[in-house]
CSV table of C-alpha atoms in Angstrom, one decimal:
chain,number,residue,atom,x,y,z
A,1,MET,CA,27.9,25.1,5.8
A,2,ILE,CA,29.8,22.6,3.4
A,3,LEU,CA,33.1,23.8,4.0
A,4,GLN,CA,34.4,23.3,7.6
A,5,PHE,CA,38.0,22.6,8.8
A,6,ASN,CA,38.4,20.6,12.0
A,7,LYS,CA,42.2,19.5,12.6
A,8,ASN,CA,41.3,16.3,14.3
A,9,GLU,CA,39.1,15.3,11.4
A,10,TRP,CA,42.1,15.4,9.1
A,11,PHE,CA,45.4,14.8,11.1
A,12,GLY,CA,44.2,12.7,14.0
A,13,ASN,CA,45.2,9.2,12.5
A,14,ILE,CA,47.8,10.0,9.9
A,15,LYS,CA,49.8,6.7,9.4
A,16,ASN,CA,46.9,4.6,9.4
A,17,ASP,CA,44.8,6.8,7.1
A,18,MET,CA,47.5,7.0,4.6
A,19,LEU,CA,47.8,3.3,4.5
A,20,GLY,CA,44.2,2.7,4.5
A,21,GLY,CA,43.6,5.2,1.6
A,22,LEU,CA,46.4,3.4,-0.4
A,23,VAL,CA,44.7,0.1,0.0
A,24,THR,CA,41.4,1.7,-1.0
A,25,SER,CA,42.9,3.3,-4.1
A,26,ILE,CA,43.8,-0.1,-5.3
A,27,ALA,CA,40.6,-1.9,-4.5
A,28,LEU,CA,38.6,0.8,-6.3
A,29,ILE,CA,40.4,0.2,-9.6
A,30,PRO,CA,38.7,-3.3,-10.8
A,31,GLU,CA,35.4,-2.3,-9.5
A,32,VAL,CA,35.5,1.3,-11.4
A,33,ILE,CA,36.8,-0.3,-14.6
A,34,GLY,CA,34.2,-2.8,-14.5
A,35,PHE,CA,31.2,-0.4,-13.9
A,36,ALA,CA,32.6,1.8,-16.6
A,37,ILE,CA,32.5,-1.2,-19.1
A,38,ILE,CA,29.0,-1.9,-18.0
A,39,ALA,CA,28.0,1.8,-18.6
A,40,GLY,CA,29.9,2.2,-21.8
A,41,VAL,CA,32.4,4.9,-20.4
A,42,ASN,CA,36.1,4.9,-21.0
A,43,PRO,CA,37.8,3.2,-17.9
A,44,MET,CA,40.3,6.3,-17.6
A,45,THR,CA,37.3,8.6,-17.6
A,46,ALA,CA,35.5,6.7,-14.8
A,47,LEU,CA,38.9,6.5,-12.6
A,48,PHE,CA,39.5,10.1,-13.0
A,49,ALA,CA,35.6,10.7,-12.0
A,50,SER,CA,36.4,8.6,-9.0
A,51,VAL,CA,39.3,10.9,-8.3
A,52,THR,CA,37.2,14.0,-8.2
A,53,THR,CA,34.5,12.4,-6.2
A,54,LEU,CA,36.9,11.1,-3.7
A,55,THR,CA,38.6,14.5,-3.4
A,56,VAL,CA,35.5,16.6,-3.0
A,57,THR,CA,33.7,14.3,-0.5
A,58,SER,CA,36.9,14.1,1.6
A,59,ILE,CA,37.0,18.0,1.8
A,60,THR,CA,33.3,18.6,2.1
A,61,GLY,CA,31.6,15.3,3.4
A,62,GLY,CA,29.8,14.7,6.4
A,63,ARG,CA,31.2,11.1,7.0
A,64,PRO,CA,35.2,10.9,7.4
A,65,ALA,CA,36.5,7.7,5.8
A,66,MET,CA,33.3,6.9,3.8
A,67,VAL,CA,34.5,6.2,0.2
A,68,SER,CA,32.6,7.7,-2.6
A,69,ALA,CA,33.5,7.1,-6.4
A,70,ALA,CA,32.0,6.1,-9.7
A,71,ALA,CA,29.7,3.2,-8.4
A,72,GLY,CA,28.0,0.3,-10.1
A,73,SER,CA,24.6,1.2,-8.8
A,74,MET,CA,25.0,4.5,-10.6
A,75,ALA,CA,26.4,2.9,-13.9
A,76,LEU,CA,23.5,0.7,-14.1
A,77,VAL,CA,20.8,3.7,-14.0
A,78,MET,CA,22.8,5.6,-17.0
A,79,VAL,CA,23.3,2.7,-19.3
A,80,THR,CA,20.2,3.4,-21.3
A,81,LEU,CA,20.8,7.3,-21.7
A,82,ILE,CA,24.3,6.5,-23.0
A,83,LYS,CA,23.1,4.0,-25.3
A,84,THR,CA,20.3,6.2,-26.6
A,85,HIS,CA,21.9,9.7,-26.6
A,86,GLY,CA,25.6,9.4,-26.1
A,87,LEU,CA,28.4,10.3,-23.6
A,88,GLU,CA,27.6,14.1,-23.6
A,89,TYR,CA,24.2,13.7,-22.4
A,90,MET,CA,25.5,11.4,-19.5
A,91,ILE,CA,27.8,14.3,-18.6
A,92,ALA,CA,24.9,16.9,-18.6
A,93,ALA,CA,22.8,14.4,-16.5
A,94,THR,CA,25.8,14.0,-13.9
A,95,ILE,CA,25.9,17.8,-13.6
A,96,LEU,CA,21.9,18.1,-13.2
A,97,THR,CA,22.2,15.1,-10.7
A,98,GLY,CA,24.7,17.1,-8.6
A,99,ILE,CA,22.3,20.2,-8.8
A,100,ILE,CA,19.2,18.1,-7.5
A,101,GLN,CA,21.2,16.5,-4.8
A,102,LEU,CA,22.6,20.0,-3.7
A,103,ILE,CA,18.9,21.5,-3.6
A,104,LEU,CA,17.6,18.1,-1.8
A,105,GLY,CA,20.4,18.6,0.8
A,106,TYR,CA,19.4,22.2,1.5
A,107,LEU,CA,15.8,21.0,1.6
A,108,GLY,CA,16.7,18.5,4.2
A,109,ILE,CA,15.9,15.3,2.4
A,110,HIS,CA,18.2,13.7,4.9
A,111,GLN,CA,15.4,13.6,7.4
A,112,LEU,CA,13.6,11.0,5.5
A,113,MET,CA,16.1,8.5,6.8
A,114,LYS,CA,14.0,8.3,10.1
A,115,PHE,CA,11.4,6.4,8.0
A,116,ILE,CA,13.7,3.6,7.2
A,117,SER,CA,13.4,1.0,9.9
A,118,LYS,CA,16.2,-1.2,11.2
A,119,PRO,CA,15.0,-4.5,9.2
A,120,VAL,CA,15.2,-2.5,6.1
A,121,MET,CA,18.8,-1.1,7.0
A,122,LEU,CA,19.7,-4.9,7.7
A,123,GLY,CA,18.3,-5.9,4.4
A,124,PHE,CA,20.3,-3.0,2.5
A,125,VAL,CA,23.8,-4.0,4.2
A,126,ASN,CA,23.1,-7.7,3.7
A,127,ALA,CA,22.0,-7.4,0.2
A,128,LEU,CA,24.8,-5.2,-0.6
A,129,ALA,CA,27.3,-7.9,0.7
A,130,ILE,CA,25.6,-10.7,-1.1
A,131,LEU,CA,25.8,-8.5,-4.5
A,132,ILE,CA,29.7,-8.0,-3.7
A,133,PHE,CA,30.1,-11.7,-3.2
A,134,LEU,CA,28.3,-12.7,-6.3
A,135,ALA,CA,30.1,-10.0,-8.5
A,136,GLN,CA,33.5,-11.5,-7.4
A,137,VAL,CA,32.3,-15.3,-8.0
A,138,GLN,CA,31.0,-14.2,-11.4
A,139,GLN,CA,34.5,-13.1,-12.3
A,140,LEU,CA,36.0,-16.6,-11.6
A,141,ASP,CA,34.2,-18.3,-14.5
A,142,ASN,CA,36.4,-20.5,-16.6
A,143,LYS,CA,39.8,-19.2,-14.8
A,144,ASN,CA,42.9,-21.5,-14.3
A,145,LEU,CA,43.9,-23.2,-11.2
A,146,ALA,CA,46.6,-20.5,-10.5
A,147,THR,CA,43.9,-18.1,-10.3
A,148,TYR,CA,41.7,-19.9,-7.9
A,149,GLY,CA,44.8,-20.7,-5.8
A,150,MET,CA,45.6,-17.0,-5.6
A,151,VAL,CA,42.1,-16.0,-4.5
A,152,GLY,CA,42.1,-18.9,-1.9
A,153,GLY,CA,45.6,-17.7,-0.6
A,154,THR,CA,44.5,-14.2,-0.5
A,155,ILE,CA,41.5,-14.9,1.7
A,156,ALA,CA,43.5,-17.1,4.0
A,157,LEU,CA,46.1,-14.3,4.3
A,158,MET,CA,43.6,-11.5,5.0
A,159,TYR,CA,42.6,-13.3,8.0
A,160,LEU,CA,45.9,-14.8,9.0
A,161,LEU,CA,48.0,-11.5,8.6
A,162,PRO,CA,46.3,-9.6,11.3
A,163,ARG,CA,47.3,-12.2,13.9
A,164,ILE,CA,51.0,-11.6,12.8
A,165,THR,CA,51.1,-7.8,12.7
A,166,LYS,CA,48.4,-5.0,12.5
A,167,ALA,CA,51.1,-2.3,11.7
A,168,ILE,CA,50.4,-2.6,7.9
A,169,PRO,CA,46.9,-3.3,6.6
A,170,PRO,CA,46.8,-7.0,5.4
A,171,ALA,CA,45.2,-6.0,2.1
A,172,LEU,CA,48.3,-3.9,1.2
A,173,ILE,CA,50.7,-6.7,2.0
A,174,VAL,CA,48.5,-9.2,-0.1
A,175,ILE,CA,48.5,-6.8,-3.0
A,176,ILE,CA,52.2,-6.3,-3.0
A,177,ALA,CA,52.9,-10.1,-2.6
A,178,MET,CA,50.6,-11.3,-5.2
A,179,THR,CA,51.6,-8.7,-7.6
A,180,ILE,CA,55.0,-9.9,-7.5
A,181,VAL,CA,53.8,-13.4,-7.9
A,182,SER,CA,51.8,-12.5,-10.8
A,183,LEU,CA,55.0,-11.3,-12.7
A,184,ASN,CA,55.7,-15.0,-13.6
A,185,PRO,CA,54.1,-15.5,-17.0
A,186,GLY,CA,53.7,-19.1,-16.5
A,187,PHE,CA,50.8,-18.6,-13.8
A,188,GLY,CA,48.7,-17.1,-16.7
A,189,LEU,CA,46.9,-14.6,-14.2
A,190,GLN,CA,44.7,-11.9,-15.3
A,191,THR,CA,45.7,-8.3,-14.3
A,192,VAL,CA,44.0,-5.0,-14.1
A,193,GLY,CA,45.3,-4.2,-17.5
A,194,ASP,CA,43.3,-7.0,-18.9
A,195,LEU,CA,40.1,-5.5,-17.8
A,196,GLY,CA,39.8,-2.8,-20.4
A,197,ASP,CA,41.4,-0.4,-22.7
A,198,MET,CA,43.7,1.8,-20.3
A,199,SER,CA,45.1,4.1,-23.1
A,200,GLY,CA,42.3,6.8,-23.0
A,201,ALA,CA,43.5,10.4,-22.1
A,202,LEU,CA,42.3,12.2,-19.0
A,203,PRO,CA,39.3,14.4,-19.3
A,204,PHE,CA,39.4,18.1,-19.0
A,205,LEU,CA,37.4,20.7,-17.6
A,206,GLY,CA,34.6,21.9,-19.7
A,207,LEU,CA,30.8,22.0,-20.5
A,208,PRO,CA,29.0,19.1,-22.2
A,209,SER,CA,28.3,19.4,-25.9
A,210,VAL,CA,24.6,19.2,-25.7
A,211,PRO,CA,22.2,21.8,-26.9
A,212,PHE,CA,21.0,23.9,-23.9
A,213,THR,CA,17.3,23.4,-24.4
A,214,PHE,CA,14.1,22.3,-22.7
A,215,GLU,CA,14.3,19.1,-24.9
A,216,THR,CA,17.7,18.2,-23.4
A,217,LEU,CA,16.5,18.8,-20.0
A,218,ARG,CA,13.4,16.7,-20.9
A,219,ILE,CA,15.9,13.8,-21.9
A,220,ILE,CA,18.4,13.9,-19.1
A,221,PHE,CA,15.8,14.9,-16.3
A,222,PRO,CA,14.5,11.3,-15.7
A,223,THR,CA,18.0,9.8,-15.6
A,224,ALA,CA,19.4,12.5,-13.2
A,225,LEU,CA,16.5,12.2,-10.9
A,226,ALA,CA,17.1,8.5,-10.6
A,227,LEU,CA,20.7,8.9,-10.3
A,228,SER,CA,20.0,11.5,-7.5
A,229,MET,CA,17.9,9.1,-5.5
A,230,VAL,CA,19.8,6.0,-5.9
A,231,GLY,CA,23.2,8.0,-5.1
A,232,LEU,CA,21.6,9.6,-2.0
A,233,ILE,CA,20.0,6.3,-0.7
A,234,GLU,CA,23.3,4.4,-1.0
A,235,SER,CA,25.1,7.1,0.7
A,236,LEU,CA,23.0,7.8,3.4
A,237,LEU,CA,22.5,4.0,4.2
A,238,THR,CA,26.2,3.4,4.0
A,239,LEU,CA,26.8,6.4,6.4
A,240,PRO,CA,25.3,4.6,9.4
A,241,LEU,CA,27.2,1.5,8.8
A,242,ILE,CA,30.5,3.4,8.9
A,243,ASN,CA,29.4,5.2,11.9
A,244,ASP,CA,28.9,1.9,13.6
A,245,MET,CA,32.3,0.6,12.5
A,246,THR,CA,34.1,3.6,13.8
A,247,ASP,CA,32.0,4.3,16.7
A,248,SER,CA,31.3,8.0,15.7
A,249,THR,CA,28.6,10.1,14.1
A,250,GLY,CA,28.4,11.5,10.7
A,251,ASP,CA,26.5,14.7,9.4
A,252,ASN,CA,23.6,13.2,7.0
A,253,GLN,CA,22.6,16.8,5.6
A,254,ARG,CA,26.3,17.7,4.9
A,255,GLU,CA,27.2,14.4,3.2
A,256,VAL,CA,24.1,15.0,1.0
A,257,LYS,CA,25.3,18.3,-0.1
A,258,ALA,CA,28.8,17.0,-0.6
A,259,GLN,CA,27.5,14.4,-2.9
A,260,GLY,CA,25.6,17.0,-5.0
A,261,LEU,CA,28.8,19.1,-5.1
A,262,ALA,CA,31.3,16.1,-6.0
A,263,ASN,CA,28.6,15.2,-8.9
A,264,ILE,CA,28.8,18.7,-10.2
A,265,VAL,CA,32.6,18.9,-10.2
A,266,THR,CA,32.7,15.3,-11.7
A,267,GLY,CA,30.4,16.4,-14.5
A,268,PHE,CA,32.4,19.4,-15.5
A,269,PHE,CA,35.4,17.1,-15.8
A,270,GLY,CA,33.3,14.8,-18.2
A,271,GLY,CA,32.7,12.0,-15.7
A,272,PRO,CA,30.0,9.8,-14.5
A,273,ALA,CA,28.0,10.3,-11.4
A,274,GLY,CA,29.1,8.6,-8.4
A,275,CYS,CA,27.9,7.8,-4.7
A,276,ALA,CA,29.2,6.0,-1.6
A,277,MET,CA,30.8,2.5,-2.2
A,278,ILE,CA,30.0,0.3,0.9
A,279,GLY,CA,32.6,-2.2,-0.1
A,280,GLN,CA,35.4,0.2,-0.4
A,281,ALA,CA,34.3,2.1,2.6
A,282,VAL,CA,34.6,-1.1,4.6
A,283,ILE,CA,38.1,-1.7,3.2
A,284,ASN,CA,39.0,1.6,4.2
A,285,VAL,CA,37.9,1.2,7.8
A,286,LYS,CA,39.2,-2.3,8.1
A,287,SER,CA,42.6,-1.0,6.7
A,288,GLY,CA,42.7,1.7,9.5
A,289,GLY,CA,41.2,4.5,7.6
A,290,ARG,CA,39.3,7.1,10.1
A,291,LYS,CA,39.7,10.5,9.1
A,292,ARG,CA,39.2,12.6,6.0
A,293,LEU,CA,43.0,12.1,5.0
A,294,SER,CA,42.3,8.5,4.3
A,295,THR,CA,39.8,9.1,1.3
A,296,LEU,CA,41.9,12.2,0.3
A,297,THR,CA,44.8,9.7,0.0
A,298,ALA,CA,42.8,7.3,-1.8
A,299,GLY,CA,41.9,10.0,-4.4
A,300,LEU,CA,45.4,11.3,-4.7
A,301,ALA,CA,46.9,7.7,-4.8
A,302,LEU,CA,44.5,6.9,-7.6
A,303,LEU,CA,45.4,9.8,-9.6
A,304,LEU,CA,49.2,9.1,-9.3
A,305,MET,CA,48.5,5.6,-10.5
A,306,ILE,CA,46.5,6.4,-13.6
A,307,VAL,CA,48.9,9.5,-14.5
A,308,ALA,CA,52.7,8.2,-13.5
A,309,LEU,CA,52.2,4.8,-12.2
A,310,LYS,CA,50.0,3.1,-14.8
A,311,GLY,CA,52.6,0.5,-15.9
A,312,ILE,CA,52.6,-0.8,-12.3
A,313,MET,CA,48.9,-0.4,-11.9
A,314,ILE,CA,48.0,-2.8,-14.8
A,315,GLN,CA,50.2,-5.4,-13.4
A,316,ILE,CA,47.9,-6.1,-10.2
A,317,PRO,CA,46.5,-9.4,-10.5
A,318,THR,CA,42.5,-9.2,-10.4
A,319,ALA,CA,42.5,-12.6,-8.4
A,320,ALA,CA,44.0,-10.9,-5.4
A,321,LEU,CA,41.4,-8.0,-5.6
A,322,ILE,CA,38.7,-10.6,-5.9
A,323,GLY,CA,39.9,-12.4,-2.9
A,324,ILE,CA,40.0,-9.1,-0.8
A,325,MET,CA,36.5,-8.2,-1.8
A,326,ILE,CA,35.1,-11.6,-0.9
A,327,THR,CA,36.4,-11.0,2.7
A,328,VAL,CA,34.9,-7.6,2.5
A,329,ALA,CA,31.5,-9.2,1.6
A,330,PHE,CA,31.8,-11.6,4.6
A,331,GLU,CA,32.8,-8.6,6.8
A,332,THR,CA,30.0,-6.4,5.7
A,333,PHE,CA,27.3,-9.0,6.1
A,334,ASP,CA,25.4,-8.7,9.4
A,335,TRP,CA,26.0,-12.1,10.8
A,336,GLN,CA,24.2,-11.2,14.0
A,337,SER,CA,21.0,-10.5,12.1
A,338,VAL,CA,20.9,-14.2,11.4
A,339,LYS,CA,22.0,-15.4,14.7
A,340,THR,CA,19.1,-13.4,16.2
A,341,ILE,CA,16.4,-14.3,13.7
A,342,ARG,CA,14.7,-16.4,16.1
A,343,LYS,CA,14.3,-13.7,18.8
A,344,THR,CA,13.2,-11.2,16.1
A,345,SER,CA,9.4,-10.7,15.3
A,346,PHE,CA,8.2,-12.5,12.1
A,347,ALA,CA,7.4,-9.2,10.6
A,348,GLU,CA,10.5,-7.7,10.9
A,349,THR,CA,12.4,-10.9,9.5
A,350,ILE,CA,10.2,-10.9,6.5
A,351,ILE,CA,10.8,-7.1,5.8
A,352,MET,CA,14.5,-7.9,5.9
A,353,LEU,CA,14.2,-10.8,3.7
A,354,VAL,CA,12.0,-8.9,1.1
A,355,THR,CA,14.4,-6.1,1.0
A,356,ILE,CA,17.3,-8.5,0.5
A,357,ALA,CA,15.4,-10.4,-2.3
A,358,ILE,CA,14.3,-7.5,-4.1
A,359,VAL,CA,17.6,-5.7,-4.2
A,360,VAL,CA,19.7,-8.9,-4.9
A,361,TYR,CA,17.2,-9.7,-7.9
A,362,THR,CA,16.9,-6.3,-9.3
A,363,HIS,CA,20.4,-4.8,-8.6
A,364,ASN,CA,18.2,-1.7,-7.9
A,365,LEU,CA,18.7,-0.3,-4.5
A,366,ALA,CA,16.0,2.3,-4.7
A,367,ILE,CA,13.4,-0.4,-5.5
A,368,GLY,CA,14.4,-2.7,-2.7
A,369,ILE,CA,14.6,0.0,-0.2
A,370,PHE,CA,11.1,1.4,-1.4
A,371,ALA,CA,9.7,-2.0,-1.1
A,372,GLY,CA,11.1,-2.4,2.4
A,373,VAL,CA,9.8,0.9,3.6
A,374,LEU,CA,6.5,0.3,1.9
A,375,LEU,CA,6.3,-3.1,3.8
A,376,SER,CA,7.5,-1.4,7.1
A,377,MET,CA,4.5,1.0,6.8
A,378,ILE,CA,2.1,-1.8,5.9
A,379,VAL,CA,3.2,-3.6,9.3
A,380,PHE,CA,3.0,-0.6,11.3
A,381,PHE,CA,-0.4,0.5,10.2
A,382,ALA,CA,-1.6,-3.3,11.0
A,383,LYS,CA,0.0,-2.8,14.5
A,384,ALA,CA,-1.5,0.4,15.2
A,385,ALA,CA,-5.0,-0.7,14.2
A,386,LYS,CA,-5.2,-3.3,16.8
A,387,LEU,CA,-7.4,-1.8,19.7
A,388,GLU,CA,-7.6,-3.5,23.0
A,389,PHE,CA,-10.9,-3.7,25.0
A,390,SER,CA,-11.4,-4.4,28.8
A,391,VAL,CA,-14.6,-4.4,30.3
A,392,GLN,CA,-14.5,-3.3,34.3
A,393,GLY,CA,-18.0,-3.5,35.8
A,394,ASP,CA,-20.0,-0.9,33.9
A,395,THR,CA,-17.0,0.8,32.2
A,396,ILE,CA,-15.1,-0.5,29.1
A,397,GLU,CA,-11.5,0.6,29.0
A,398,ILE,CA,-10.2,0.8,25.3
A,399,SER,CA,-6.5,1.6,24.3
A,400,GLY,CA,-5.0,1.9,21.0
A,401,GLN,CA,-4.9,4.3,17.9
A,402,LEU,CA,-8.5,5.1,16.5
A,403,PHE,CA,-8.3,6.0,13.0
A,404,PHE,CA,-9.4,4.8,9.3
A,405,ALA,CA,-7.9,1.4,9.8
A,406,SER,CA,-9.3,0.6,13.2
A,407,ALA,CA,-12.6,2.5,13.0
A,408,ALA,CA,-14.3,-0.9,11.4
A,409,SER,CA,-13.2,-3.0,14.2
A,410,PHE,CA,-14.1,-0.4,16.9
A,411,ILE,CA,-17.6,-0.4,15.6
A,412,ALA,CA,-17.9,-4.2,15.1
A,413,TYR,CA,-16.9,-4.8,18.7
A,414,PHE,CA,-20.0,-2.8,20.0
A,415,GLN,CA,-22.2,-4.5,17.2
A,416,THR,CA,-21.2,-8.1,18.0
A,417,ASN,CA,-20.8,-8.0,21.7
A,418,ASP,CA,-23.6,-7.9,24.5
A,419,LEU,CA,-22.8,-4.5,26.2
A,420,GLN,CA,-26.0,-3.7,28.0
A,421,GLN,CA,-24.4,-3.3,31.4
A,422,VAL,CA,-21.6,-1.1,30.0
A,423,THR,CA,-22.5,2.7,30.4
A,424,THR,CA,-19.1,4.1,30.3
A,425,LEU,CA,-16.6,4.4,27.5
A,426,ASP,CA,-13.1,5.2,29.0
A,427,LEU,CA,-11.1,6.5,26.1
A,428,SER,CA,-8.2,7.9,28.2
A,429,ARG,CA,-5.7,5.5,26.5
A,430,VAL,CA,-7.2,6.2,23.1
A,431,HIS,CA,-5.6,8.4,20.5
A,432,LEU,CA,-7.7,9.8,17.7
A,433,TRP,CA,-6.1,10.4,14.3
A,434,ASP,CA,-8.7,11.4,11.9
A,435,GLU,CA,-12.2,11.9,11.1
A,436,SER,CA,-12.8,8.4,10.6
A,437,GLY,CA,-12.5,7.9,14.5
A,438,VAL,CA,-14.8,10.5,15.3
A,439,ASP,CA,-17.4,9.0,12.7
A,440,ALA,CA,-17.0,5.6,14.5
A,441,LEU,CA,-17.8,7.1,17.7
A,442,HIS,CA,-21.0,8.8,16.3
A,443,THR,CA,-21.9,5.1,15.2
A,444,VAL,CA,-21.4,3.8,18.7
A,445,ILE,CA,-23.6,6.5,20.2
A,446,ASP,CA,-26.3,6.1,17.6
A,447,LEU,CA,-26.3,2.3,18.6
A,448,TYR,CA,-26.8,3.1,22.3
A,449,GLU,CA,-29.3,5.7,21.5
A,450,LYS,CA,-31.2,3.2,19.4
A,451,ASN,CA,-31.2,0.7,22.4
A,452,LYS,CA,-32.3,3.6,24.9
A,453,GLN,CA,-28.9,3.0,26.8
A,454,PRO,CA,-27.2,5.7,28.8
A,455,LEU,CA,-23.6,6.3,27.8
A,456,THR,CA,-20.8,8.5,29.2
A,457,ILE,CA,-17.6,9.1,27.3
A,458,ILE,CA,-14.6,10.1,29.2
A,459,GLY,CA,-11.0,10.9,28.2
A,460,MET,CA,-9.5,10.7,24.7
A,461,THR,CA,-6.8,12.7,23.2
A,462,THR,CA,-5.8,14.0,19.8
A,463,THR,CA,-3.0,16.1,18.2
A,464,ASN,CA,-5.6,17.3,15.4
A,465,ALA,CA,-6.9,20.6,16.4
A,466,GLN,CA,-9.8,20.3,13.9
A,467,LEU,CA,-11.4,17.3,16.0
A,468,VAL,CA,-11.3,19.2,19.2
A,469,GLU,CA,-14.7,20.7,18.6
A,470,ARG,CA,-16.3,17.3,17.6
A,471,ILE,CA,-14.9,15.5,20.3
A,472,ALA,CA,-16.4,18.2,22.7
A,473,ALA,CA,-19.6,18.0,21.0
A,474,LEU,CA,-19.7,14.1,21.6
A,475,ARG,CA,-19.5,14.3,25.2
């Protein structure tokens, strides 16, 4: 079920959830506006899309306190479609994205998460932390001393304030204080209002103005499929991070369905597709957010700001928000993965570094995660293909996995070693995967028969019912 009500999930942490949600709503503004500009979407449309995404996932999502909104990873995917066919096709693609995700949720795509190894997970988290940091640093090019001073002061306060009081999130205190400071025109500080045109009207409920034809489907489907996969990858990889931070467990399948439903609703309101945002999710949790009320508060507070408090919202200095996001980047990075790198296997370290490098270089999560998973599979098969041989008197004990990748080495062992005294193969610790293993055994048997040596085969297991008769025949 998508809709479930649990009183504790909503009202078990009211004060901290509301404060955390308020901070999150403010932290979302520059990120969403920046991504909207990249995609070519009106900032007000993207902000309202974040409201609908936050609201729907707050009610239906599988991970309380995880923030979903109009994300940069999704904006990069839809740029080409918008430039080529216009915003209406983007809206249609957003709705189709939601439908695909909803279907995938019911089909159980969340179960594929089990194939993402820990090194890939660490690579994902660390790559996003690096991307968050780089995105903030890039905004500081050619700024005045007051801007650099505010960024430095914000970072210092983010670490100092929790030592003084934990009653109010430090980010909220910083935002209020720095906004007051920025009112002095002499400092020449950039504000949210300088990021883009905030005069656009709010979108309204309706259908996209595109022909409902197969040709339209052909145009939007590739983008919708890419959005679906990028959105689910980022959401399902952010979810366990929030699990760890809150020492609780989310529902992956429910979250997949919620992401789909949120994008359908957002599309009908003319907005761009969204997904989980790791930086803002970390801000929410670090500011005390734990329950569904935190993200609902973020959505409602954002709606209030763009509808009634726009004059105040546009006065918030971007330098303060940059400083906050820099601290979030440092908090998100898994420093333990660096400290324990000497104790980690070389293969796992390479997998993590490759994932980080590809994600940071391409800014494409899907490519980076796919490369990491593929490399993990190669490493797994390389390990699985190693057989161990031990000669005990006239018996040779073999252990490992006998399949297409290890069959050649299995045969080679018998061809290159003098095994005239060995008359028994103990395969009780060998697991047979496929026909290649049986063929390899046939080759060894033929080798013994050619040399007129007796051979007894004992043991061996397989989960492949089709191979049982062939194994029996060998004995």
